């Protein structure tokens, strides 16, 4: 696999099928900066074990904070809820003139940065330095010249004496104009009996005899009309008209001066660009890592042990997506323990035995680890991989017109083309879509090809004979080997068809056990078929065929 800027640990299908995308979607990331940090999250590869340990240390520190000081964490999260992503405005400030709204949003961000800095500085807990926002008070004072720390923004008079003088003159003009308008309104009332509103207008029904009167008054002008009424307003009479023209000229000069101030402020904000963008990055990382820490706390996840050897050791591992589904149905998930080393490991056993779930778990834990997550296990030791991919049923390929077998072969070729040293390859029931003779031969040949490669390969299969080699590690789902069949059969005898499947699942032991080479493995498929009522004659003959 090519390494470089486009390096990819796993494809979308692998992240989806293993359950990693499900886990990532459950992180309670609050602000847009945090979502951006998640999108840009670093993946840690072999050789970057120390960097990964640093990342896990940050998760651990924030997890400890969430456990010991939940009120402080809530303060942090409340501030994060208020944040917007204004990085594009900060980027533009250096060379463009920002709008009043953009400047307000930057001021608002600076106020929240200041508040966040105070909360992060509280107490004695060791919050990683990477998340402590830098002092941006100089930039905030620029946008808050009165230092009242109110979350509003206006082009204050403090920015320009010229602007202050223009606004003062405009205020005088407004007063003079309104004074003249009041005099004219009172005169119209006294002379004609028509009463104008405080806005110097009046709505007259068309049926009223005052319509013609209003039309005859030269100081009134018609400004609107509908099916039932006509609206009149005070006209621009001599005296008011001159003042209004001066006010219009003032408005243009005020706009020009405000633009000059905005341009100057934008340039000053641009001078703080590096600091502001760095703080945005710190806040985004804080939100993202805090979400990972809270997830680890809520889901009983542990810090994985990072080893430089290429191996995957999982004790009491849980495939979280399946666990959530089972919990929603009031059922418990049975944790899985597995140990995978370089070479090929095969999981054998009947359907209903949880082989595919174990396969997905073997992908979920390493991927979570390499993204810097705590993992849903009692304990895990993980050696980093350069490439992780799962081969499992692909409905999209079938929809494109390929057979299930054809889609498998297409995807297998892609995996083998991109596999690198220290790859993790997960294969579910390869060649099950073709005839058994060719399927067995192809499965054995694929295993022969992979067994000496520098990969960890985990493969589920019904073809138990492919494991008859000392080079291959064979593990078996314990299944019904130790089930209490008397109790099980008693429950089945009283159950309907749908209930029987659930009852068998309840007695199924999904733990994995090693199988010695050449040793006969339990035949759970026949047991399940028998318990579900298949005729004894079929079961007995199948047993003879196996022998």
Short mmCIF file of N, CA and C in Angstrom, two decimals, residues 9-164:
data_model
loop_
_atom_site.label_atom_id
_atom_site.label_comp_id
_atom_site.label_asym_id
_atom_site.label_seq_id
_atom_site.Cartn_x
_atom_site.Cartn_y
_atom_site.Cartn_z
N UNK A 9 -6.12 4.05 6.54
CA UNK A 9 -6.09 2.84 7.36
C UNK A 9 -7.12 1.84 6.89
N UNK A 10 -8.35 2.29 6.66
CA UNK A 10 -9.43 1.39 6.28
C UNK A 10 -10.43 2.13 5.40
N UNK A 11 -11.18 1.38 4.61
CA UNK A 11 -12.17 2.02 3.75
C UNK A 11 -13.49 2.22 4.49
N UNK A 12 -14.44 2.87 3.82
CA UNK A 12 -15.73 3.19 4.44
C UNK A 12 -16.45 1.93 4.86
N UNK A 13 -16.42 0.91 3.99
CA UNK A 13 -17.14 -0.33 4.30
C UNK A 13 -16.57 -0.98 5.57
N UNK A 14 -15.26 -0.99 5.70
CA UNK A 14 -14.64 -1.60 6.88
C UNK A 14 -15.03 -0.85 8.14
N UNK A 15 -14.99 0.49 8.07
CA UNK A 15 -15.37 1.28 9.25
C UNK A 15 -16.84 1.08 9.61
N UNK A 16 -17.67 0.87 8.58
CA UNK A 16 -19.10 0.65 8.83
C UNK A 16 -19.34 -0.76 9.38
N UNK A 17 -18.79 -1.78 8.72
CA UNK A 17 -19.05 -3.17 9.09
C UNK A 17 -18.47 -3.53 10.45
N UNK A 18 -17.33 -2.97 10.78
CA UNK A 18 -16.75 -3.28 12.10
C UNK A 18 -17.50 -2.57 13.23
N UNK A 19 -18.24 -1.51 12.88
CA UNK A 19 -18.97 -0.76 13.90
C UNK A 19 -18.27 0.51 14.32
N UNK A 20 -17.12 0.85 13.68
CA UNK A 20 -16.40 2.05 14.09
C UNK A 20 -17.21 3.31 13.78
N UNK A 21 -17.84 3.37 12.60
CA UNK A 21 -18.64 4.55 12.26
C UNK A 21 -19.80 4.72 13.23
N UNK A 22 -20.35 3.60 13.70
CA UNK A 22 -21.42 3.65 14.70
C UNK A 22 -20.91 4.29 15.98
N UNK A 23 -19.73 3.85 16.42
CA UNK A 23 -19.13 4.41 17.64
C UNK A 23 -18.86 5.90 17.45
N UNK A 24 -18.25 6.26 16.32
CA UNK A 24 -17.92 7.67 16.06
C UNK A 24 -19.18 8.54 16.06
N UNK A 25 -20.29 8.00 15.57
CA UNK A 25 -21.54 8.77 15.52
C UNK A 25 -22.14 8.97 16.90
N UNK A 26 -21.75 8.14 17.86
CA UNK A 26 -22.29 8.25 19.21
C UNK A 26 -21.51 9.22 20.09
N UNK A 27 -20.40 9.74 19.60
CA UNK A 27 -19.66 10.74 20.37
C UNK A 27 -20.50 12.00 20.47
N UNK A 28 -20.62 12.54 21.67
CA UNK A 28 -21.42 13.75 21.88
C UNK A 28 -20.54 14.98 21.67
N UNK A 29 -20.21 15.22 20.39
CA UNK A 29 -19.40 16.38 20.03
C UNK A 29 -20.35 17.58 19.88
N UNK A 30 -20.00 18.69 20.50
CA UNK A 30 -20.97 19.77 20.69
C UNK A 30 -20.89 20.87 19.64
N UNK A 31 -19.70 21.39 19.39
CA UNK A 31 -19.61 22.58 18.54
C UNK A 31 -19.03 22.24 17.16
N UNK A 32 -19.24 23.12 16.18
CA UNK A 32 -18.71 22.86 14.82
C UNK A 32 -17.20 22.67 14.81
N UNK A 33 -16.49 23.34 15.70
CA UNK A 33 -15.03 23.19 15.75
C UNK A 33 -14.66 21.77 16.17
N UNK A 34 -15.47 21.19 17.07
CA UNK A 34 -15.23 19.81 17.49
C UNK A 34 -15.51 18.82 16.38
N UNK A 35 -16.58 19.07 15.63
CA UNK A 35 -16.90 18.19 14.50
C UNK A 35 -15.82 18.25 13.43
N UNK A 36 -15.25 19.44 13.25
CA UNK A 36 -14.14 19.60 12.31
C UNK A 36 -12.92 18.82 12.79
N UNK A 37 -12.68 18.88 14.11
CA UNK A 37 -11.54 18.13 14.68
C UNK A 37 -11.73 16.64 14.49
N UNK A 38 -12.95 16.15 14.65
CA UNK A 38 -13.22 14.73 14.44
C UNK A 38 -12.99 14.35 12.98
N UNK A 39 -13.45 15.19 12.08
CA UNK A 39 -13.28 14.92 10.65
C UNK A 39 -11.80 14.85 10.27
N UNK A 40 -11.00 15.71 10.89
CA UNK A 40 -9.56 15.77 10.58
C UNK A 40 -8.73 14.91 11.53
N UNK A 41 -9.38 14.04 12.28
CA UNK A 41 -8.68 13.28 13.33
C UNK A 41 -7.51 12.48 12.75
N UNK A 42 -6.41 12.50 13.47
CA UNK A 42 -5.22 11.77 13.05
C UNK A 42 -5.37 10.28 13.33
N UNK A 43 -4.92 9.47 12.38
CA UNK A 43 -4.80 8.03 12.59
C UNK A 43 -3.34 7.73 12.90
N UNK A 44 -3.10 6.89 13.89
CA UNK A 44 -1.74 6.58 14.32
C UNK A 44 -1.30 5.24 13.73
N UNK A 45 -0.15 5.25 13.07
CA UNK A 45 0.37 4.07 12.36
C UNK A 45 1.59 3.51 13.08
N UNK A 46 2.02 2.31 12.67
CA UNK A 46 3.24 1.75 13.25
C UNK A 46 4.40 2.74 13.18
N UNK A 47 5.12 2.88 14.28
CA UNK A 47 6.18 3.87 14.37
C UNK A 47 5.73 5.14 15.08
N UNK A 48 4.41 5.27 15.28
CA UNK A 48 3.87 6.45 15.95
C UNK A 48 3.26 6.07 17.31
N UNK A 49 3.79 5.02 17.89
CA UNK A 49 3.26 4.53 19.16
C UNK A 49 3.35 5.59 20.27
N UNK A 50 4.44 6.35 20.29
CA UNK A 50 4.59 7.36 21.34
C UNK A 50 3.55 8.47 21.17
N UNK A 51 3.30 8.87 19.93
CA UNK A 51 2.28 9.90 19.69
C UNK A 51 0.91 9.40 20.11
N UNK A 52 0.64 8.13 19.84
CA UNK A 52 -0.64 7.55 20.24
C UNK A 52 -0.77 7.52 21.76
N UNK A 53 0.31 7.17 22.43
CA UNK A 53 0.27 7.15 23.90
C UNK A 53 -0.04 8.55 24.44
N UNK A 54 0.51 9.58 23.79
CA UNK A 54 0.21 10.96 24.20
C UNK A 54 -1.27 11.26 24.03
N UNK A 55 -1.83 10.83 22.90
CA UNK A 55 -3.26 11.06 22.64
C UNK A 55 -4.11 10.33 23.67
N UNK A 56 -3.78 9.08 23.94
CA UNK A 56 -4.54 8.32 24.94
C UNK A 56 -4.39 8.94 26.32
N UNK A 57 -3.23 9.52 26.60
CA UNK A 57 -3.03 10.20 27.87
C UNK A 57 -3.96 11.40 28.02
N UNK A 58 -4.22 12.10 26.93
CA UNK A 58 -5.14 13.25 26.96
C UNK A 58 -6.58 12.78 27.21
N UNK A 59 -6.94 11.68 26.57
CA UNK A 59 -8.28 11.11 26.81
C UNK A 59 -8.40 10.70 28.27
N UNK A 60 -7.36 10.08 28.79
CA UNK A 60 -7.37 9.63 30.18
C UNK A 60 -7.51 10.81 31.14
N UNK A 61 -6.81 11.92 30.85
CA UNK A 61 -6.87 13.09 31.73
C UNK A 61 -8.28 13.68 31.75
N UNK A 62 -8.91 13.77 30.58
CA UNK A 62 -10.26 14.34 30.52
C UNK A 62 -11.30 13.36 31.07
N UNK A 63 -11.04 12.07 30.95
CA UNK A 63 -11.93 11.08 31.55
C UNK A 63 -11.89 11.21 33.08
N UNK A 64 -10.69 11.40 33.62
CA UNK A 64 -10.55 11.59 35.07
C UNK A 64 -11.27 12.85 35.52
N UNK A 65 -11.19 13.91 34.70
CA UNK A 65 -11.88 15.16 35.01
C UNK A 65 -13.39 14.95 35.03
N UNK A 66 -13.90 14.20 34.03
CA UNK A 66 -15.35 13.94 33.95
C UNK A 66 -15.83 13.12 35.14
N UNK A 67 -14.97 12.24 35.65
CA UNK A 67 -15.34 11.40 36.78
C UNK A 67 -15.27 12.15 38.12
N UNK A 68 -14.31 13.09 38.23
CA UNK A 68 -14.08 13.76 39.51
C UNK A 68 -14.76 15.12 39.62
N UNK A 69 -14.97 15.79 38.51
CA UNK A 69 -15.49 17.17 38.55
C UNK A 69 -16.51 17.36 37.43
N UNK A 70 -17.65 16.70 37.55
CA UNK A 70 -18.67 16.74 36.50
C UNK A 70 -19.25 18.14 36.32
N UNK A 71 -19.33 18.93 37.40
CA UNK A 71 -19.89 20.29 37.28
C UNK A 71 -18.99 21.18 36.42
N UNK A 72 -17.69 20.99 36.55
CA UNK A 72 -16.75 21.77 35.74
C UNK A 72 -16.84 21.36 34.27
N UNK A 73 -16.99 20.08 34.04
CA UNK A 73 -17.15 19.60 32.67
C UNK A 73 -18.42 20.17 32.05
N UNK A 74 -19.50 20.26 32.84
CA UNK A 74 -20.75 20.83 32.33
C UNK A 74 -20.58 22.30 31.98
N UNK A 75 -19.79 23.03 32.76
CA UNK A 75 -19.50 24.43 32.43
C UNK A 75 -18.80 24.53 31.08
N UNK A 76 -17.82 23.64 30.89
CA UNK A 76 -17.08 23.62 29.61
C UNK A 76 -18.04 23.33 28.46
N UNK A 77 -18.90 22.34 28.64
CA UNK A 77 -19.81 21.94 27.57
C UNK A 77 -20.86 23.03 27.30
N UNK A 78 -21.27 23.76 28.32
CA UNK A 78 -22.22 24.86 28.11
C UNK A 78 -21.61 25.94 27.23
N UNK A 79 -20.33 26.23 27.45
CA UNK A 79 -19.65 27.22 26.61
C UNK A 79 -19.51 26.69 25.19
N UNK A 80 -19.15 25.42 25.04
CA UNK A 80 -18.99 24.83 23.71
C UNK A 80 -20.29 24.89 22.92
N UNK A 81 -21.43 24.76 23.61
CA UNK A 81 -22.73 24.82 22.94
C UNK A 81 -22.96 26.18 22.26
N UNK A 82 -22.30 27.21 22.75
CA UNK A 82 -22.53 28.56 22.25
C UNK A 82 -21.64 28.93 21.06
N UNK A 83 -20.68 28.10 20.74
CA UNK A 83 -19.66 28.47 19.76
C UNK A 83 -20.09 28.20 18.32
N UNK A 84 -19.69 29.12 17.45
CA UNK A 84 -19.86 28.95 16.01
C UNK A 84 -18.47 28.86 15.38
N UNK A 85 -18.43 28.30 14.19
CA UNK A 85 -17.16 28.23 13.46
C UNK A 85 -17.03 29.50 12.61
N UNK A 86 -16.20 30.43 13.04
CA UNK A 86 -16.00 31.68 12.29
C UNK A 86 -14.57 31.75 11.75
N UNK A 87 -13.96 30.59 11.58
CA UNK A 87 -12.56 30.56 11.11
C UNK A 87 -12.43 31.17 9.71
N UNK A 88 -13.47 31.01 8.87
CA UNK A 88 -13.38 31.59 7.53
C UNK A 88 -13.33 33.12 7.60
N UNK A 89 -14.08 33.72 8.54
CA UNK A 89 -14.04 35.19 8.71
C UNK A 89 -12.68 35.62 9.24
N UNK A 90 -12.12 34.84 10.16
CA UNK A 90 -10.80 35.17 10.70
C UNK A 90 -9.75 35.10 9.59
N UNK A 91 -9.87 34.09 8.73
CA UNK A 91 -8.94 33.95 7.60
C UNK A 91 -9.05 35.15 6.66
N UNK A 92 -10.27 35.64 6.43
CA UNK A 92 -10.51 36.74 5.48
C UNK A 92 -10.07 38.08 6.01
N UNK A 93 -10.05 38.22 7.34
CA UNK A 93 -9.86 39.54 7.96
C UNK A 93 -8.59 40.24 7.49
N UNK A 94 -7.57 39.48 7.22
CA UNK A 94 -6.26 40.06 6.88
C UNK A 94 -6.31 40.86 5.58
N UNK A 95 -7.13 40.40 4.62
CA UNK A 95 -7.12 41.02 3.29
C UNK A 95 -8.46 41.60 2.85
N UNK A 96 -9.53 41.30 3.58
CA UNK A 96 -10.86 41.78 3.21
C UNK A 96 -11.47 42.59 4.34
N UNK A 97 -12.55 43.32 4.00
CA UNK A 97 -13.27 44.08 5.01
C UNK A 97 -14.46 43.26 5.49
N UNK A 98 -14.49 42.96 6.77
CA UNK A 98 -15.55 42.13 7.33
C UNK A 98 -16.82 42.94 7.54
N UNK A 99 -17.96 42.25 7.52
CA UNK A 99 -19.23 42.89 7.81
C UNK A 99 -19.37 43.08 9.32
N UNK A 100 -20.35 43.91 9.71
CA UNK A 100 -20.60 44.11 11.14
C UNK A 100 -20.96 42.79 11.80
N UNK A 101 -21.75 41.94 11.10
CA UNK A 101 -22.14 40.65 11.66
C UNK A 101 -20.93 39.76 11.87
N UNK A 102 -20.01 39.74 10.91
CA UNK A 102 -18.80 38.92 11.05
C UNK A 102 -17.95 39.40 12.22
N UNK A 103 -17.83 40.73 12.37
CA UNK A 103 -17.04 41.26 13.49
C UNK A 103 -17.72 40.91 14.81
N UNK A 104 -19.06 41.02 14.83
CA UNK A 104 -19.79 40.64 16.05
C UNK A 104 -19.54 39.17 16.39
N UNK A 105 -19.58 38.28 15.40
CA UNK A 105 -19.38 36.86 15.66
C UNK A 105 -17.97 36.58 16.18
N UNK A 106 -16.99 37.32 15.69
CA UNK A 106 -15.62 37.15 16.18
C UNK A 106 -15.52 37.65 17.62
N UNK A 107 -16.19 38.79 17.91
CA UNK A 107 -16.19 39.28 19.30
C UNK A 107 -16.85 38.26 20.23
N UNK A 108 -17.97 37.70 19.76
CA UNK A 108 -18.67 36.70 20.56
C UNK A 108 -17.76 35.50 20.84
N UNK A 109 -17.05 35.05 19.81
CA UNK A 109 -16.11 33.94 19.99
C UNK A 109 -15.04 34.30 21.02
N UNK A 110 -14.53 35.53 20.95
CA UNK A 110 -13.49 35.96 21.89
C UNK A 110 -14.01 36.00 23.32
N UNK A 111 -15.26 36.41 23.49
CA UNK A 111 -15.86 36.41 24.84
C UNK A 111 -15.95 34.99 25.39
N UNK A 112 -16.35 34.04 24.53
CA UNK A 112 -16.45 32.65 24.98
C UNK A 112 -15.06 32.05 25.22
N UNK A 113 -14.08 32.48 24.42
CA UNK A 113 -12.70 32.03 24.68
C UNK A 113 -12.25 32.47 26.06
N UNK A 114 -12.57 33.72 26.41
CA UNK A 114 -12.17 34.25 27.71
C UNK A 114 -12.85 33.46 28.83
N UNK A 115 -14.16 33.18 28.66
CA UNK A 115 -14.90 32.41 29.67
C UNK A 115 -14.35 31.00 29.79
N UNK A 116 -14.04 30.38 28.65
CA UNK A 116 -13.52 29.02 28.65
C UNK A 116 -12.16 28.97 29.33
N UNK A 117 -11.34 29.98 29.07
CA UNK A 117 -10.03 30.03 29.70
C UNK A 117 -10.13 30.07 31.22
N UNK A 118 -11.12 30.80 31.73
CA UNK A 118 -11.30 30.88 33.18
C UNK A 118 -11.72 29.53 33.75
N UNK A 119 -12.65 28.84 33.07
CA UNK A 119 -13.12 27.54 33.56
C UNK A 119 -12.00 26.51 33.51
N UNK A 120 -11.24 26.52 32.42
CA UNK A 120 -10.14 25.56 32.29
C UNK A 120 -9.05 25.82 33.33
N UNK A 121 -8.95 27.06 33.77
CA UNK A 121 -7.92 27.41 34.74
C UNK A 121 -8.33 27.15 36.18
N UNK A 122 -9.58 26.74 36.40
CA UNK A 122 -10.05 26.48 37.76
C UNK A 122 -9.44 25.19 38.31
N UNK A 123 -9.42 25.08 39.63
CA UNK A 123 -9.07 23.81 40.27
C UNK A 123 -7.62 23.40 40.06
N UNK A 124 -7.35 22.18 40.47
CA UNK A 124 -5.99 21.65 40.40
C UNK A 124 -5.83 20.50 39.42
N UNK A 125 -6.92 20.14 38.71
CA UNK A 125 -6.83 19.00 37.80
C UNK A 125 -5.92 19.32 36.63
N UNK A 126 -5.24 18.31 36.16
CA UNK A 126 -4.24 18.51 35.11
C UNK A 126 -4.87 18.40 33.73
N UNK A 127 -5.45 19.49 33.24
CA UNK A 127 -5.97 19.52 31.87
C UNK A 127 -4.77 19.68 30.94
N UNK A 128 -4.67 18.84 29.92
CA UNK A 128 -3.52 18.93 29.02
C UNK A 128 -3.34 20.34 28.45
N UNK A 129 -2.10 20.78 28.37
CA UNK A 129 -1.76 22.12 27.90
C UNK A 129 -2.33 22.39 26.51
N UNK A 130 -2.44 21.36 25.70
CA UNK A 130 -2.92 21.51 24.33
C UNK A 130 -4.32 22.12 24.27
N UNK A 131 -5.12 21.94 25.33
CA UNK A 131 -6.51 22.40 25.33
C UNK A 131 -6.70 23.75 26.01
N UNK A 132 -5.66 24.29 26.64
CA UNK A 132 -5.77 25.57 27.33
C UNK A 132 -5.71 26.69 26.29
N UNK A 133 -6.78 27.49 26.19
CA UNK A 133 -6.80 28.57 25.20
C UNK A 133 -5.82 29.67 25.59
N UNK A 134 -5.18 30.22 24.59
CA UNK A 134 -4.21 31.29 24.82
C UNK A 134 -4.93 32.61 25.09
N UNK A 135 -4.25 33.52 25.77
CA UNK A 135 -4.83 34.82 26.11
C UNK A 135 -5.06 35.64 24.83
N UNK A 136 -6.32 36.00 24.59
CA UNK A 136 -6.67 36.79 23.41
C UNK A 136 -7.32 38.11 23.81
N UNK A 137 -7.00 38.59 25.02
CA UNK A 137 -7.64 39.81 25.53
C UNK A 137 -7.32 41.03 24.68
N UNK A 138 -6.14 41.07 24.07
CA UNK A 138 -5.79 42.22 23.22
C UNK A 138 -6.75 42.31 22.05
N UNK A 139 -7.05 41.18 21.42
CA UNK A 139 -8.00 41.17 20.30
C UNK A 139 -9.40 41.49 20.79
N UNK A 140 -9.77 40.98 21.96
CA UNK A 140 -11.11 41.24 22.50
C UNK A 140 -11.27 42.72 22.85
N UNK A 141 -10.25 43.34 23.45
CA UNK A 141 -10.33 44.76 23.79
C UNK A 141 -10.48 45.63 22.55
N UNK A 142 -9.93 45.16 21.45
CA UNK A 142 -10.06 45.87 20.18
C UNK A 142 -11.53 45.98 19.78
N UNK A 143 -12.29 44.91 20.00
CA UNK A 143 -13.70 44.89 19.60
C UNK A 143 -14.63 45.28 20.75
N UNK A 144 -14.05 45.52 21.92
CA UNK A 144 -14.83 45.91 23.10
C UNK A 144 -14.10 47.06 23.79
N UNK A 145 -14.05 48.23 23.11
CA UNK A 145 -13.23 49.33 23.63
C UNK A 145 -13.64 49.81 25.02
N UNK A 146 -14.92 49.63 25.39
CA UNK A 146 -15.36 50.05 26.72
C UNK A 146 -15.12 48.96 27.78
N UNK A 147 -14.72 47.77 27.31
CA UNK A 147 -14.43 46.62 28.19
C UNK A 147 -15.60 46.27 29.11
N UNK A 148 -16.82 46.38 28.56
CA UNK A 148 -17.99 46.01 29.36
C UNK A 148 -18.33 44.53 29.22
N UNK A 149 -17.67 43.84 28.27
CA UNK A 149 -17.81 42.39 28.06
C UNK A 149 -19.28 41.97 27.86
N UNK A 150 -20.01 42.78 27.09
CA UNK A 150 -21.39 42.45 26.71
C UNK A 150 -21.37 41.86 25.31
N UNK A 151 -22.15 40.80 25.09
CA UNK A 151 -22.12 40.08 23.82
C UNK A 151 -22.95 40.79 22.75
N UNK A 152 -22.52 42.00 22.41
CA UNK A 152 -23.10 42.77 21.31
C UNK A 152 -21.97 43.48 20.60
N UNK A 153 -22.25 44.00 19.40
CA UNK A 153 -21.23 44.79 18.71
C UNK A 153 -21.89 45.89 17.90
N UNK A 154 -21.20 47.05 17.88
CA UNK A 154 -21.65 48.23 17.16
C UNK A 154 -20.39 48.98 16.76
N UNK A 155 -20.45 49.71 15.66
CA UNK A 155 -19.29 50.55 15.31
C UNK A 155 -19.32 51.75 16.26
N UNK A 156 -18.65 51.58 17.38
CA UNK A 156 -18.73 52.56 18.46
C UNK A 156 -18.10 53.90 18.05
N UNK A 157 -18.62 54.99 18.66
CA UNK A 157 -18.05 56.32 18.42
C UNK A 157 -16.59 56.38 18.84
N UNK A 158 -16.22 55.48 19.79
CA UNK A 158 -14.83 55.47 20.28
C UNK A 158 -13.83 55.23 19.14
N UNK A 159 -14.28 54.59 18.06
CA UNK A 159 -13.37 54.24 16.97
C UNK A 159 -13.01 55.45 16.10
N UNK A 160 -13.85 56.52 16.13
CA UNK A 160 -13.62 57.64 15.21
C UNK A 160 -14.31 58.90 15.71
N UNK A 161 -13.53 59.98 15.93
CA UNK A 161 -14.13 61.26 16.34
C UNK A 161 -14.97 61.83 15.21
N UNK A 162 -14.53 61.60 13.97
CA UNK A 162 -15.30 62.06 12.81
C UNK A 162 -16.66 61.39 12.78
N UNK A 163 -16.67 60.08 13.04
CA UNK A 163 -17.93 59.33 13.08
C UNK A 163 -18.83 59.84 14.20
N UNK A 164 -18.24 60.13 15.34
CA UNK A 164 -19.01 60.65 16.47
C UNK A 164 -19.65 61.98 16.12
#
